[in-house]
Structures are given as C-alpha cells and as structure tokens.
PDB file of C-alpha atoms and ligand atoms in Angstrom:
ATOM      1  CA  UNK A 662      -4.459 -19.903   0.309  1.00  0.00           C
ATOM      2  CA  UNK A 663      -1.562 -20.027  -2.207  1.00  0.00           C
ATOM      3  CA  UNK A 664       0.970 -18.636  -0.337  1.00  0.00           C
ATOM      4  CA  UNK A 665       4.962 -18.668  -1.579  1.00  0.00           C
ATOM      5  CA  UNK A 666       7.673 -17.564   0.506  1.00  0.00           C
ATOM      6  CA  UNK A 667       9.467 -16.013  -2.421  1.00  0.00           C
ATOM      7  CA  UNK A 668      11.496 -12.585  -1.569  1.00  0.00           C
ATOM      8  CA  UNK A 669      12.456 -11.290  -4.648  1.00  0.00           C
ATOM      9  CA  UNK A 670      14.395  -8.284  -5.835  1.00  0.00           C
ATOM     10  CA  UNK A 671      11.351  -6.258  -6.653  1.00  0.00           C
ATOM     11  CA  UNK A 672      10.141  -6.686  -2.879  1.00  0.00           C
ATOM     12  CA  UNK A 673      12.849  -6.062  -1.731  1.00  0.00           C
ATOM     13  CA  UNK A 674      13.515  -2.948  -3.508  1.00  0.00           C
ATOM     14  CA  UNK A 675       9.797  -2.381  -2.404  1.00  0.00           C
ATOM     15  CA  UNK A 676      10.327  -2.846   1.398  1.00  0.00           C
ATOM     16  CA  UNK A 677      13.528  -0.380   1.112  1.00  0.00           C
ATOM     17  CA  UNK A 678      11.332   2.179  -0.367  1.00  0.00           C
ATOM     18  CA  UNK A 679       8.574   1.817   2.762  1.00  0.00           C
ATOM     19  CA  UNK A 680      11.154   2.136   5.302  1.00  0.00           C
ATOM     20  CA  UNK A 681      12.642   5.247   3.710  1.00  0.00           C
ATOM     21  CA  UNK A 682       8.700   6.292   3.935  1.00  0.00           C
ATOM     22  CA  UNK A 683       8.355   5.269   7.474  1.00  0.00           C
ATOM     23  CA  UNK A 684      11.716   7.198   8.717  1.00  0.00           C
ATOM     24  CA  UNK A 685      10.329  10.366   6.698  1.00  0.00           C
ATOM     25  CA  UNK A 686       7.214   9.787   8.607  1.00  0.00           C
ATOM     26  CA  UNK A 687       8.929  10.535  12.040  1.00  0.00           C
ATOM     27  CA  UNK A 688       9.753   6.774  12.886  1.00  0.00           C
ATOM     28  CA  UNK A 689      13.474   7.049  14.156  1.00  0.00           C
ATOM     29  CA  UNK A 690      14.489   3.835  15.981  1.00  0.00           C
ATOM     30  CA  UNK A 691      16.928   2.142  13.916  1.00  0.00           C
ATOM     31  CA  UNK A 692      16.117  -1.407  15.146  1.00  0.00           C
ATOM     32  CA  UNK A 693      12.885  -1.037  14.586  1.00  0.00           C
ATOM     33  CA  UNK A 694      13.438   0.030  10.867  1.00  0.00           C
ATOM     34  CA  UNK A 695      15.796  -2.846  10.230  1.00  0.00           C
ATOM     35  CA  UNK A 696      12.904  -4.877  11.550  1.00  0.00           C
ATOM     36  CA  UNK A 697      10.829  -3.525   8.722  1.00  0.00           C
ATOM     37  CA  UNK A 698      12.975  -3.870   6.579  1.00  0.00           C
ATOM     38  CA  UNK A 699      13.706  -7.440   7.115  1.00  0.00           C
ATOM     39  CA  UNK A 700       9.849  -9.167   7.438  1.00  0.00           C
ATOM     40  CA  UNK A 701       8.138  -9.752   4.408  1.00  0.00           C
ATOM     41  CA  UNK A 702       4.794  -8.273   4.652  1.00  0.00           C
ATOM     42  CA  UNK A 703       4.004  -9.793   1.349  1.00  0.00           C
ATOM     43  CA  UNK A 704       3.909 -13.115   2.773  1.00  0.00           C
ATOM     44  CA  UNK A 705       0.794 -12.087   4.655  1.00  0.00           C
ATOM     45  CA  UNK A 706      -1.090 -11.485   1.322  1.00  0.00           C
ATOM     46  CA  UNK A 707      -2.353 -13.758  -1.215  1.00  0.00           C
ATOM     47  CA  UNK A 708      -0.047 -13.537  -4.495  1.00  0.00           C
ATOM     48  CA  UNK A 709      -2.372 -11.283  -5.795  1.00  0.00           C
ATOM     49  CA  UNK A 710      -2.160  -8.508  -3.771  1.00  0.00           C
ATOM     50  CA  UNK A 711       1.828  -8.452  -3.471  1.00  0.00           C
ATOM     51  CA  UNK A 712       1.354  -4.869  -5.260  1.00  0.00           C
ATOM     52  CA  UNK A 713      -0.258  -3.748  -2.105  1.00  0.00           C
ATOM     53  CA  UNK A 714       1.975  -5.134   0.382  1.00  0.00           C
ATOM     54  CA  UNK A 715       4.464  -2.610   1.095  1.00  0.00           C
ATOM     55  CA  UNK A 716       2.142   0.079   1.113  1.00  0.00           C
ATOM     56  CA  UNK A 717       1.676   1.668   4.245  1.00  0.00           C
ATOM     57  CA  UNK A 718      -1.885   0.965   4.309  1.00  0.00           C
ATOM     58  CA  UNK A 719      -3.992  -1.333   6.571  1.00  0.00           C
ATOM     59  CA  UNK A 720      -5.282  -4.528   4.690  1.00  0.00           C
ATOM     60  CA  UNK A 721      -8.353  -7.209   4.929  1.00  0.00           C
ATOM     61  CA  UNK A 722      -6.675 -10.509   6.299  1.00  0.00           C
ATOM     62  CA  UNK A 723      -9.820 -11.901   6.196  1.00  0.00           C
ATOM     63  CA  UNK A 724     -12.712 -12.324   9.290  1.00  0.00           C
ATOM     64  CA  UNK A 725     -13.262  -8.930   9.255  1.00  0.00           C
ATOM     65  CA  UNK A 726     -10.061  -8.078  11.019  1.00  0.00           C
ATOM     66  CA  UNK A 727      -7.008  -6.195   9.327  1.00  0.00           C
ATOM     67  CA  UNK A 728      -3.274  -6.292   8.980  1.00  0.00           C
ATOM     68  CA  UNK A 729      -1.983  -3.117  10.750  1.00  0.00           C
ATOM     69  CA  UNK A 730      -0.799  -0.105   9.043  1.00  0.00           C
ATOM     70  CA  UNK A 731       3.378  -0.482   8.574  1.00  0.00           C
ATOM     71  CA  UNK A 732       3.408   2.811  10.444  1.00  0.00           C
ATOM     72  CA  UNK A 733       1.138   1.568  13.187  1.00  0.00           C
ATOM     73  CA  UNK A 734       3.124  -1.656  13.885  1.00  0.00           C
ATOM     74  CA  UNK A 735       6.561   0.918  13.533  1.00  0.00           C
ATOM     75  CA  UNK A 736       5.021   3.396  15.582  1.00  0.00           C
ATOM     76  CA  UNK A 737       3.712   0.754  18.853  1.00  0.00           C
ATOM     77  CA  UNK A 738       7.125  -1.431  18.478  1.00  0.00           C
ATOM     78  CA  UNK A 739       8.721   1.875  19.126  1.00  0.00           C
ATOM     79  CA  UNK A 740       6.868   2.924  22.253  1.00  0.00           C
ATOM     80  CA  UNK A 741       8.020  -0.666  23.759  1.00  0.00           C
ATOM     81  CA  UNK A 742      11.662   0.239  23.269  1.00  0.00           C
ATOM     82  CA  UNK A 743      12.252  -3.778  23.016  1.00  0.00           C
ATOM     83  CA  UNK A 744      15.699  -5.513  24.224  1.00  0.00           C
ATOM     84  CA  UNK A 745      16.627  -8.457  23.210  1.00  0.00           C
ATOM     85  CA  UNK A 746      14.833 -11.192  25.399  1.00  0.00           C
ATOM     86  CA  UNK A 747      12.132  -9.034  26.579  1.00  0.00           C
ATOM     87  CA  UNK A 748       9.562 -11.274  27.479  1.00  0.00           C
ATOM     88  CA  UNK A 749       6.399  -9.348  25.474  1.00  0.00           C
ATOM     89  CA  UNK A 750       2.709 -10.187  25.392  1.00  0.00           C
ATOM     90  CA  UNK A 751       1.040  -9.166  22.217  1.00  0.00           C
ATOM     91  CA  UNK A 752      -2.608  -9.024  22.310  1.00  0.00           C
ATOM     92  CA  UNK A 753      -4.286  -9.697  19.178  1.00  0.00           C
ATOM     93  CA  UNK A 754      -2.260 -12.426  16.862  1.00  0.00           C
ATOM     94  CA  UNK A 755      -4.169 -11.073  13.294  1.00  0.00           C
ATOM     95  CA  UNK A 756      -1.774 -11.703  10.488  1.00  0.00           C
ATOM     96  CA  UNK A 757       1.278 -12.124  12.929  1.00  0.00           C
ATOM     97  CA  UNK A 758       3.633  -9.137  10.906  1.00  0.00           C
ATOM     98  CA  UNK A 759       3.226  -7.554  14.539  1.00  0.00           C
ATOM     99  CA  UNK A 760       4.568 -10.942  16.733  1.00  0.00           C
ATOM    100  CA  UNK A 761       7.155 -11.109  13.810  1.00  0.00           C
ATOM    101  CA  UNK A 762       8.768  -7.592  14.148  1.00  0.00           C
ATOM    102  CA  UNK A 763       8.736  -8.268  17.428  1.00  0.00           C
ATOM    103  CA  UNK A 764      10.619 -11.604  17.128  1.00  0.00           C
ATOM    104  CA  UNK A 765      13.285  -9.402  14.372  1.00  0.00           C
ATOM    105  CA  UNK A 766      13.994  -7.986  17.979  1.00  0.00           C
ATOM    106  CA  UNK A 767      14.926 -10.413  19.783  1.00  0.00           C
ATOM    107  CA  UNK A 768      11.707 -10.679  21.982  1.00  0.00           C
ATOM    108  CA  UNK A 769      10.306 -13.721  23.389  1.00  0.00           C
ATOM    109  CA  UNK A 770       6.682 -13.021  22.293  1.00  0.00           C
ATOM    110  CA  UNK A 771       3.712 -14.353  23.519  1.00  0.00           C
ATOM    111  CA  UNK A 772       0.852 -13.737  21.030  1.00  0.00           C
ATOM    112  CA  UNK A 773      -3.156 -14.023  21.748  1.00  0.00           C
ATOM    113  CA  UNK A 774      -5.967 -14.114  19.239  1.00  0.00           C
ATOM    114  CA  UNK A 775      -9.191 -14.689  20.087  1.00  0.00           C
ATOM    115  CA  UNK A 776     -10.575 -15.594  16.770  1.00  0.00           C
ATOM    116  CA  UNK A 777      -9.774 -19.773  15.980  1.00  0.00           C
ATOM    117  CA  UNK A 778      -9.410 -19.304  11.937  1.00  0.00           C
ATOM    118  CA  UNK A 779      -7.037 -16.177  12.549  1.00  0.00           C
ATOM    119  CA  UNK A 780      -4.977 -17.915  15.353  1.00  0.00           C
ATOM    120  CA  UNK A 781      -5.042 -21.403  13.092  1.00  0.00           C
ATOM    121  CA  UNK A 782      -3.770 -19.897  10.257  1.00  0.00           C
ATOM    122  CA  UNK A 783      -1.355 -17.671  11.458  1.00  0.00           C
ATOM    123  CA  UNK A 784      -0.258 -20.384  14.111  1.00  0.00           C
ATOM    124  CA  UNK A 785       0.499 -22.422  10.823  1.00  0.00           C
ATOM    125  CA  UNK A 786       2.248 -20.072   8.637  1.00  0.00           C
ATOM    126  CA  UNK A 787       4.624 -18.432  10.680  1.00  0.00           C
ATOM    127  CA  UNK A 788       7.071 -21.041  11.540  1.00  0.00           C
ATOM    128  CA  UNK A 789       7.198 -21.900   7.749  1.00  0.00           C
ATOM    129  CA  UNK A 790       8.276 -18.029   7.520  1.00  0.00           C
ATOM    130  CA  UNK A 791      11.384 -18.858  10.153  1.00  0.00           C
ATOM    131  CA  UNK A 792       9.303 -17.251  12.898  1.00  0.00           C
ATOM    132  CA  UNK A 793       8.180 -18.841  16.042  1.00  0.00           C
ATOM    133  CA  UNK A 794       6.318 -16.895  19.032  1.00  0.00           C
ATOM    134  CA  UNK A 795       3.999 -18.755  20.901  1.00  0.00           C
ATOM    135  CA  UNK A 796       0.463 -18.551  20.122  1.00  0.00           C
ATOM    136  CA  UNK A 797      -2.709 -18.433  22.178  1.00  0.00           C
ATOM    137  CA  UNK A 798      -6.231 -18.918  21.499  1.00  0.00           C
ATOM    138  CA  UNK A 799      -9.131 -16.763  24.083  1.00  0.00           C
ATOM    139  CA  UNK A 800      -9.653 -13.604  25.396  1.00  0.00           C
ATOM    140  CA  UNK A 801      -6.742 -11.307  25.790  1.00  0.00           C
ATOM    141  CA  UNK A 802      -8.460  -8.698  27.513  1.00  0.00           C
ATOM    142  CA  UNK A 803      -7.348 -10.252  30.631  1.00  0.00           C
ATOM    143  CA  UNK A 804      -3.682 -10.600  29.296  1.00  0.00           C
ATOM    144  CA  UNK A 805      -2.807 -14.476  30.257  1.00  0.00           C
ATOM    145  CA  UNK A 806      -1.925 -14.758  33.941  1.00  0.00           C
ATOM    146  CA  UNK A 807      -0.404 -17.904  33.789  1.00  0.00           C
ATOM    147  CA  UNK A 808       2.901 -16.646  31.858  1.00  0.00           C
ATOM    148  CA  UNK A 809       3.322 -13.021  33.814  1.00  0.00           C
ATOM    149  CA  UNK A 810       4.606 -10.762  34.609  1.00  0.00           C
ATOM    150  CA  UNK A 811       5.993  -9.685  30.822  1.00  0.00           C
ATOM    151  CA  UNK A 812       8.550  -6.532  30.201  1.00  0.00           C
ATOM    152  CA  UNK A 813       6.322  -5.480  27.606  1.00  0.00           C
ATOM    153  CA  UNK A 814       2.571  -6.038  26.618  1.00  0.00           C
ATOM    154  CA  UNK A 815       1.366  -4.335  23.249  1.00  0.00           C
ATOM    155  CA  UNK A 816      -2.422  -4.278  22.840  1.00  0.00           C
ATOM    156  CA  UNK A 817      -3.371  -4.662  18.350  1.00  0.00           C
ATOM    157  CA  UNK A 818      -6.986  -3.493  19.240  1.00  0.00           C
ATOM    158  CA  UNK A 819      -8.929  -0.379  20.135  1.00  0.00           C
ATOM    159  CA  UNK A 820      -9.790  -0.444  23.606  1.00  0.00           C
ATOM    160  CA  UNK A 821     -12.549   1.476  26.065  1.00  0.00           C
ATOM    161  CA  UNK A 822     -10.082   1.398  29.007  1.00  0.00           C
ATOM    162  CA  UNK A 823      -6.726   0.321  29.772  1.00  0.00           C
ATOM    163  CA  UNK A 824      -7.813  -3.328  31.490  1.00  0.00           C
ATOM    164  CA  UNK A 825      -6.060  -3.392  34.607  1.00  0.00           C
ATOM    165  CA  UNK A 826      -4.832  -7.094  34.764  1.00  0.00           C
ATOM    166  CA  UNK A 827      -3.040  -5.805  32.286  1.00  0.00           C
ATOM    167  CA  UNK A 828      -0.617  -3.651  34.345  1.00  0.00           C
ATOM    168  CA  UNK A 829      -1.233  -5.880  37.234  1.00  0.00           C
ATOM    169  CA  UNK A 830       1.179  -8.605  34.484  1.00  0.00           C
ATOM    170  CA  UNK A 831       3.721  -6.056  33.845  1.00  0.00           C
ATOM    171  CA  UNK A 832       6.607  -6.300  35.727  1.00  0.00           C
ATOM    172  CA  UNK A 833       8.080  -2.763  37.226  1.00  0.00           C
ATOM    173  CA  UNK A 834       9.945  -1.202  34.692  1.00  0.00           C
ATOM    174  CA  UNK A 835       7.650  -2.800  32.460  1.00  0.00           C
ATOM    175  CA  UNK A 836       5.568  -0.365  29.445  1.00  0.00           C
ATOM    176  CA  UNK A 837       2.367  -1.101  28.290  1.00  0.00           C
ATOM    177  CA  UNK A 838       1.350   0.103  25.066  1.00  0.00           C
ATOM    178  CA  UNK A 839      -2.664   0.263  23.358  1.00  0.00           C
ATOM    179  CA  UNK A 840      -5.069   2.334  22.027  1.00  0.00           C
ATOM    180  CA  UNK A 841      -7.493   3.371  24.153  1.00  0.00           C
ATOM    181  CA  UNK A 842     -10.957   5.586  23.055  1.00  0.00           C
ATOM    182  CA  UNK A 843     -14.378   4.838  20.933  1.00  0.00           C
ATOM    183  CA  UNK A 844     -14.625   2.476  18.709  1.00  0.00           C
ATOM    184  CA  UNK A 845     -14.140   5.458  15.895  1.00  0.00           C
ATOM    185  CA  UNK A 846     -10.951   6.838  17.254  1.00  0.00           C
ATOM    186  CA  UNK A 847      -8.372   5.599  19.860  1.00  0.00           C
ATOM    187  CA  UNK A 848      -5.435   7.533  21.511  1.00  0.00           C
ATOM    188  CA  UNK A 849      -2.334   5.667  21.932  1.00  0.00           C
ATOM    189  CA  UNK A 850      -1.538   5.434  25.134  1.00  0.00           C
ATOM    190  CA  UNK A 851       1.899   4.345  26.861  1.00  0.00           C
ATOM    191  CA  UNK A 852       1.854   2.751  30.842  1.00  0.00           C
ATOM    192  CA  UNK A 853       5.406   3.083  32.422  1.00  0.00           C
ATOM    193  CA  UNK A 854       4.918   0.525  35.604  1.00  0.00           C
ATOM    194  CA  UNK A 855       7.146   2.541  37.809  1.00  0.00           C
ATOM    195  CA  UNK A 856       6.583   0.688  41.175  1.00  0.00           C
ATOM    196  CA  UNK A 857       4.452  -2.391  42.097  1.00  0.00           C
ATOM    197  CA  UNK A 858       1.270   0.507  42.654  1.00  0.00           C
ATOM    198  CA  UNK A 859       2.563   3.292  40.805  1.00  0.00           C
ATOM    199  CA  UNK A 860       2.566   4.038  36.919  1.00  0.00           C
ATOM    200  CA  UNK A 861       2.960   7.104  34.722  1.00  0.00           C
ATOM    201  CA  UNK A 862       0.877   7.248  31.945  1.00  0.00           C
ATOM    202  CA  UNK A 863       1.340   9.137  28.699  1.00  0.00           C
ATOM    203  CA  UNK A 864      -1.236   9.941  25.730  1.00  0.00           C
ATOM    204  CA  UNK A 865       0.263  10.620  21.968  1.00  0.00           C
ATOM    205  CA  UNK A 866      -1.401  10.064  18.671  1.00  0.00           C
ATOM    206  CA  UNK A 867      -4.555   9.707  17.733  1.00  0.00           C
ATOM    207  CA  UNK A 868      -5.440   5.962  15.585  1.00  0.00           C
ATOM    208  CA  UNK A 869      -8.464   3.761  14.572  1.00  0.00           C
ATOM    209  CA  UNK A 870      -7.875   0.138  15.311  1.00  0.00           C
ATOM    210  CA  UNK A 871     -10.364  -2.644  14.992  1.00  0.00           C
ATOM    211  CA  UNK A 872     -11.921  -3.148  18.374  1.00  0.00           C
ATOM    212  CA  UNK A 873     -10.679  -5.082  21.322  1.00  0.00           C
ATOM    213  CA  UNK A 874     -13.794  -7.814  22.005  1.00  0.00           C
ATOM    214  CA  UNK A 875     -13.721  -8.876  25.563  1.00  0.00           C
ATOM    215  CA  UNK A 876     -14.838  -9.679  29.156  1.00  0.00           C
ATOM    216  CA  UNK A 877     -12.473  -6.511  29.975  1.00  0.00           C
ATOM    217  CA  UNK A 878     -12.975  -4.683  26.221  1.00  0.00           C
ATOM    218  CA  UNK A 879     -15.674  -4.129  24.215  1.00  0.00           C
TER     219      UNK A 879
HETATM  220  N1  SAH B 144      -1.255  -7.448  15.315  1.00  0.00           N
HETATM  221  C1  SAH B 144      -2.047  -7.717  14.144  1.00  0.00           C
HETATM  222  C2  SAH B 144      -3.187  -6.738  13.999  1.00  0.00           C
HETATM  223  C3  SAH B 144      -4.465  -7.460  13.992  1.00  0.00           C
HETATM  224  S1  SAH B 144      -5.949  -6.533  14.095  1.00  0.00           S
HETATM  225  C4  SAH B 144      -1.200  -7.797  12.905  1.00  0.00           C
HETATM  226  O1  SAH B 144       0.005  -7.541  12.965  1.00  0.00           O
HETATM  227  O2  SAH B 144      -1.711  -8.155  11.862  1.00  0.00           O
HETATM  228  C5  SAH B 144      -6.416  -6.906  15.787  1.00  0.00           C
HETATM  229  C6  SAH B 144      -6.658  -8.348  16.150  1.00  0.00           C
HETATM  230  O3  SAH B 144      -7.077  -8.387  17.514  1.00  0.00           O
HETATM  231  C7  SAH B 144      -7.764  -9.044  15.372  1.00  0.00           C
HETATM  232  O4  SAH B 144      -7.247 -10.197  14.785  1.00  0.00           O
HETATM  233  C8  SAH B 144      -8.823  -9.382  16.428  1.00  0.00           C
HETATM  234  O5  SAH B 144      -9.501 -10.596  16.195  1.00  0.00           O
HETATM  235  C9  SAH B 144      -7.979  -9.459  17.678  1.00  0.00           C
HETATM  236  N2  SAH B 144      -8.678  -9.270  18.946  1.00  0.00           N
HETATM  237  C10 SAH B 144      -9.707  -8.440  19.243  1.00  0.00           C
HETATM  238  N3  SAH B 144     -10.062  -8.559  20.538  1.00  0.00           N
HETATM  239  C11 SAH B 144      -9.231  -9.491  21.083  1.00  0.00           C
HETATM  240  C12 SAH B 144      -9.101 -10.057  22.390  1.00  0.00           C
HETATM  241  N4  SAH B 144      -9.892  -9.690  23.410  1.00  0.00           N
HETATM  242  N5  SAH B 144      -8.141 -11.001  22.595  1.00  0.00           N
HETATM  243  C13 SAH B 144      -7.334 -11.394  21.567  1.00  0.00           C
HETATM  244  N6  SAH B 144      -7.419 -10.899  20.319  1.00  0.00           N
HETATM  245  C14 SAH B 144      -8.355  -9.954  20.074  1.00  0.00           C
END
C-alpha cells in the first residue's frame, strides 16, 4: 500500500477541526484530546481516502475489520483514565490508531490481533510512524497471561460476556473497559477491580463494534 507519512497543513487544520467535534460531542479529557489531536489518522488510509480520515466515521482497513470511530477510540481511552506508564493491554491491534493514542499517553501498551495480515501490517507500519507498542498475534479473548496483571485492559471488539481472565489480569485498582451485548449492539461497559475478588461494574453507552472471535468470545 502506498503509504506517506506526510502531515501537512491541510490535515492538520483537519485534525483541529475533529477534535473541536469530539469535545462538542461530550469528550472532555484534555489528554485525551491532545492525543487526537496529535496521531495522524490519515496515515492509516491509503492516499486516496485522506478526505475521509478525520471524519468521525468508522472505516474498512481491510479483512473485513474497521478502524474505530474517532469518538469510539476518544470515548474508551477516556473510561481508562491512563497515567503515564500504565501498563495497558489492548485487545484487538486493527489499524493500531487505538495502541497509538494510547502510546500519545504515555502507556506501555501491549496490543493483540488475532488476524496475521492485520497484525503484519500494522506490526510494520507503526514504528515507521514513531510508535512502538508491542504486538501480539492469537486469541485475546483470554487476555495474555504471561505479561499480567496490566492497570488497564481495553477490549476493540463486541463481546457476549466480559471474559473473566480478563479481570483475573487486572491488577486491583485496575479498569477494564469493552463492549459487551449481540453482535448488533454492545453496551460499553467499565470493570473497576476494587479488591483481588471484588469489582464494581458500570454500563454507559450503547455501540456496534465488529465482533470479538474467540475461545472466550464469539
Ligand atoms: N483498535 C482498532 C479497532 C479494530 S476493530 C483500531 O484502532 O483500529 C477490532 C479488531 O479486533 C479487529 O482487527 C479484529 O480482527 C480483532 N479481534 C477480534 N477478535 C479478537 C480476538 N479474540 N483477539 C484479538 N483480536 C481480535
């Protein structure tokens, strides 16, 4: 794919515009608008479709999977209230704008895909954008053990339940945050790990996401 990492003024000026759109949307974290404001999206799309990249729409990446929604990616980075060195798990790699906000954060992300061409490409591309998380190919359904517990785990993908190895890898303190419901509609849900057994769990928005596909998913 003919990718250039060119940032010029006109997306720039176009980025500026989507964050104003995303704060008038409700997002009001500061850091995570600068994040915004500071990743590229258009280096996720071919040259072709740099028109479309600061929309705040979802868009075809390619395999049938999507880049997420600016809003979506605002609205979940959010909900993980991020410090800088958080160790976060990010289940489903796609594009990488997620693992790359993330990154804009300060976290130490640890990103999962479990399709090969998605986590490939996106394994390739994003260190030739200046960002580096570290990538994983399988099933991150089951989170990956080896590398808990993390601060913060953010599932990309609509799930039917929230998998529990997942908040077995958080530490306490720790939030989880995914979408949880049909594969239609999901709720977004929020998992506060408040003691090594206990957790407080809140439901907010409603959202469609491409579904999780797992031993602990769909
Ligand atoms: N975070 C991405 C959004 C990608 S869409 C971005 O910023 O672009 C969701 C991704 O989750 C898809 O790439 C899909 O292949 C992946 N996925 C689905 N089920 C998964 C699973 N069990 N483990 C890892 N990745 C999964």
């Amino acid at each position: 794919m003919a990718y250039k990492y060119i940032d010029n003024y006109r997306e720039q000026g176009a980025r500026k515009k989507l964050v104003e759109e995303l704060r008038k949307k409700g997002i009001e974290d500061e850091d995570v608008l600068k994040a915004i404001g500071k990743v590229p999206r258009h280096f996720f799309f071919d040259e072709t479709f740099w028109n479309q990249a600061y929309k705040d729409i979802a868009f075809p990446i390619g395999e049938g999977q999507t880049i997420s929604q600016p809003y979506t990616v605002a609205y979940q980075t959010q909900l993980l209230h991020i410090r800088k060195g958080d160790k976060v798990l990010e289940i489903g790699t796609g594009s990488g704008y997620q693992a790359c906000i993330l990154v804009e954060l300060g976290a130490n992300v640890y990103t999962i895909e479990r399709q090969e061409k998605l986590y490939e490409r996106t394994k390739q591309i994003l260190p030739h954008m200046g960002y580096k998380p570290k990538f994983f190919l399988g099933d991150g359904s089951r989170g990956i053990a080896k590398h808990a517990p993390y601060n913060k785990i953010i599932v990309t993908a609509g799930a039917p339940t929230v998998p529990e190895e997942l908040l077995k890898q958080l530490n306490v303190g720790g939030i989880l945050v995914i979408p949880v419901g049909d594969q239609e509609m999901q709720k977004m849900i929020t998992v506060l790990k408040t003691g090594e057994n206990d957790y407080e769990r809140i439901t907010l928005d409603t959202f469609r996401f491409v579904p999780l596909v797992g031993d602990k998913a769909w």
